[in-house]
Amino acid sequence: MGLTNQSCGRALISQKFNISFNKEDFIIALAGNPNVGKSTVFNGLTGLNQHTGNWPGKTVATARGSYTHKDKKFILVDLPGTYSLFANSAEEQIARDFICFGNPDATIIVADATCLERNLNLALQVMELTDKVILCLNLMDEADKKGISIDIKQLEKELGIPVIPTAARKKLGLRALMDATYDVASKIKKPTPRKISYGNAIESEIQKIIPYLEKKLNNKLDPRWVALRLLEGDTTLLDSINAFLYENNSPLAYKEVAYAHEC
Amino acid sequence: MNVNPVLNPSQPMTESEIKIGYDYPEHLKDEIVSAIYQEAQGIAQKVVSINKKKAKDWDAILDGILTSRITGYPIMFLLLGAVFWITISGANVPSSLLAAFFFKIEDYLTYLFTSLSAPEWLHGILVLGVYRTLAWVVSVMLPPMAIFFPCFTLLEDFGYLPRVAFNLDRLFKKAGAHGKQSLTMSMGFGCNAAGVIACRIIESPRERLIAMLTNSFVPCNGRFPTLLLIASIFMGGAVASQYRTLTASFVVSSLVLVGILITLIVSWGLSKTLLKGIPSSFTLELPPYRKPQIGKIIYRSIIDRTIFVLGRAVVIAAPAGLIIWLMANIHIGSQSLLAHGATLLQPLGHLIGLDGYILMAFILGLPANEIVLPILMMSYMAEGAMLELDSLQEIANLFIANGWTGLTALNVMLFSLLHFPCGTTLWTLRKESGSFRWAVFGALMPTCIAILVCFLTTQIYRLFI
């Protein structure tokens, strides 16, 4: 059977992530480090239209909410706050799996303007996974108080994605964020995220694996990104790939994977 | 590194594929991570500019003082001492008022029972057993908790607790444990069972077990009243009256330090023997300092903590009071059950500077540490004259009449600090570690340490005096 539309993308969102939606609704993921005001942004966008639940099979709580902008309904999924997508913890794995396999129409990364550098680490990692990214530069008011100013235009150019300054606690910039999300989700604007170059040694290894992965992944995942994770020795990703993309295919494979992990 | 080209692309990724990841050396991951970090640094440098003049960063200034290598620890100790000082000096008066109130009610109850000509044993069980234990638990525990918790929550709300974790991180690393352990310890100040559950935030199973097993070395609020009361009576009582509260707070703060020290030593010991391994690294976010929200603090500390803990203590104290009364009044031969138990434990008690009744009280207090002192007072009184303990001085007299010295007081405090955790904590330990054996270890190991420490203080004390 291989990869079909049924086994990944939007069908997965309802099956695997317990999110119900209409076909024409946009699914938006909200990612970010802890303590950057992600929940405030979430609340500011969705108001009272939200509910919380658990990720299936995990005890990590999640909030979902919705808002309507320009006659489109947006389903907002609040991912757990993480510093990276390296899958060191259940939270990181969930955030990665959702962006990776849930195939949201856009991903908003909420970043703390008072410590941009640290927040960019996560942003760069998300940008490797998907092109449809918006950076919400939150806590601009606090940055201002601390005398930190950020060249938004320059940052947009460097990252290749829309950057929206906000102060969610004061409800500033949220409308611009909705506009930008609308543009990206409805493909009016196509971000071209900057890709990191990892140096010759790693790049040549990537090139060796990519042809194989291209065949395997059948355009469902970015082969370069998967290659990088394999080079890192990240085995949780293979679990997730098998679980999300091949699940109905062959139960034997699942056993093999489990066996391989015991070794 | 060869990729098998004959693998069918429509088949799931399998073992051979996973090997792609396995064969690469660890440094590749480091290189990938550092490439990302460098990229982030490069971009940030290009777009961020900081206006130094405008930047009067109070957070950074405060952090500089509160987490400095030089001033960090003394400030921690002073703040802890200040909280205890406020608690002790504030709790005395309401405590005695409450006690007086409850004993007045006891008189009425006794009057009621006699006027109804109820049997003596019924009066004994219900009034002298259940009611009196409850009255003690409430009057001894409520005032200190109602003062201590808001103070502690205030520090928590202000954002000081993560700084404590930051300060202690270095020490825990050296002990082979996880830096987050200090956060689970500050949960332990509230309740050790909650502290054990909080250990879930530690990812590595090895370090989580260390944190869970050592959590009870932080005195929970069930033990604070015991420590505070004894410190005020004996350590405070030994100095001139104007220094009493100060001395008592100093003693209790020092005990907390002893607890932390033992935690570090035991963590180190465990990570070198039973739970070998290297400490894993983690990111600790220091949240900004916030203006504490007074309403929230009062709600959280009074409703969530004080009432909750008191409720638990009351629920356990009632049946415990009944059992103690029965044990003190059912005689086998010439002695009551309680006295038999105490006689049995007396040799060990004497060896470690305690007595049989104290050990009995700790054992009977297994369901909840809150009731250890009430049990003890009850058992002393059941054997001797009936007193109405409505002031600190009378409690002091009762203890002294039963042979307490400064050494006994010190050892009771040390034993309370270091002995086996309460039943709830042990049960939680079993559930969280998934193993009955770790729970047993979690009870035996602290008890052995408590006995050892008390034995040492006693022997040293007796050597000199």
XYZ file of C-alpha atoms in Angstrom, chain A residues 2 34-35 83 86 89 116-118 120-121 124-125 144-151 154-155 158-159 194 196 198 202 205 209 212-213 215-217 228-233 235 238 241-242 246 249 253 256-257 259-260, chain B residues 1 3-5 7-15 17-18 20-22 24-26 28-29 31-33 35-37 39-41 43-44 46-52 54-57 59 203 283-285 287-288 290:
106
model
C 2.803 2.392 0.791
C 8.495 27.660 27.741
C 7.781 31.020 29.404
C 13.564 24.399 23.735
C 15.552 16.886 19.428
C 11.452 14.402 26.222
C 15.975 36.184 20.767
C 19.087 34.093 20.291
C 17.935 31.196 22.445
C 15.905 31.197 17.367
C 17.294 27.726 17.996
C 15.532 27.274 12.966
C 14.666 23.680 13.789
C 11.539 47.679 25.025
C 11.705 48.164 28.802
C 15.071 46.443 28.837
C 16.342 48.649 26.035
C 16.455 45.821 23.505
C 15.471 46.723 19.973
C 15.156 44.277 17.118
C 15.336 45.067 13.423
C 16.310 42.501 8.777
C 15.164 39.484 10.814
C 17.594 36.633 7.495
C 14.998 33.988 8.302
C 16.725 29.846 5.567
C 21.310 25.742 7.809
C 26.185 21.890 8.315
C 27.871 16.195 7.402
C 26.812 12.100 4.533
C 21.427 8.866 2.441
C 17.396 6.176 -0.467
C 15.176 8.273 1.745
C 12.361 6.579 -2.388
C 11.185 5.652 1.083
C 9.483 8.826 2.062
C 19.884 14.754 9.646
C 17.898 13.043 12.386
C 19.284 9.656 11.344
C 22.800 11.057 11.483
C 22.060 12.195 14.999
C 21.065 8.661 15.884
C 15.629 6.456 16.938
C 11.831 6.020 13.145
C 7.624 7.457 11.019
C 6.562 3.862 11.263
C 3.118 2.919 7.716
C 0.788 -1.589 6.299
C 7.523 -4.193 10.571
C 11.003 -5.591 13.823
C 11.353 -2.038 14.958
C 13.141 -5.801 18.245
C 15.747 -3.453 16.857
C 28.261 3.314 5.271
C 22.558 1.814 2.151
C 21.032 -1.327 0.817
C 19.549 -0.306 -2.532
C 15.133 -2.425 0.029
C 11.613 -2.003 -1.137
C 10.660 1.644 -0.775
C 7.061 0.778 -0.038
C 8.034 -1.261 2.989
C 8.302 0.241 6.440
C 11.652 1.339 7.690
C 13.246 -1.547 9.466
C 16.170 -2.661 11.515
C 17.501 1.289 8.249
C 17.805 2.154 11.903
C 21.993 4.196 9.558
C 21.541 6.165 12.698
C 23.414 3.788 14.951
C 27.380 7.330 13.236
C 29.555 8.577 16.038
C 28.217 10.779 18.810
C 27.884 14.205 14.576
C 24.972 15.091 16.802
C 28.141 19.161 15.287
C 24.554 19.417 14.103
C 23.456 21.026 17.363
C 25.669 24.450 13.762
C 22.125 25.402 14.729
C 23.320 27.374 17.742
C 23.335 30.106 13.115
C 20.997 31.455 15.795
C 23.814 33.446 17.346
C 21.281 36.050 13.177
C 20.661 37.467 16.649
C 22.771 41.050 13.219
C 19.290 42.125 14.280
C 19.420 42.826 18.018
C 20.790 46.025 19.470
C 20.805 46.888 23.145
C 20.542 50.381 24.503
C 22.713 50.129 27.604
C 17.876 52.456 29.024
C 18.578 48.966 30.176
C 18.343 49.100 33.906
C 17.668 45.450 34.218
C 16.127 41.119 37.090
C 13.956 12.511 33.006
C 18.067 23.725 31.104
C 16.775 25.657 34.062
C 14.814 28.691 33.076
C 11.599 33.184 35.190
C 11.424 36.962 35.637
C 7.154 39.149 39.564
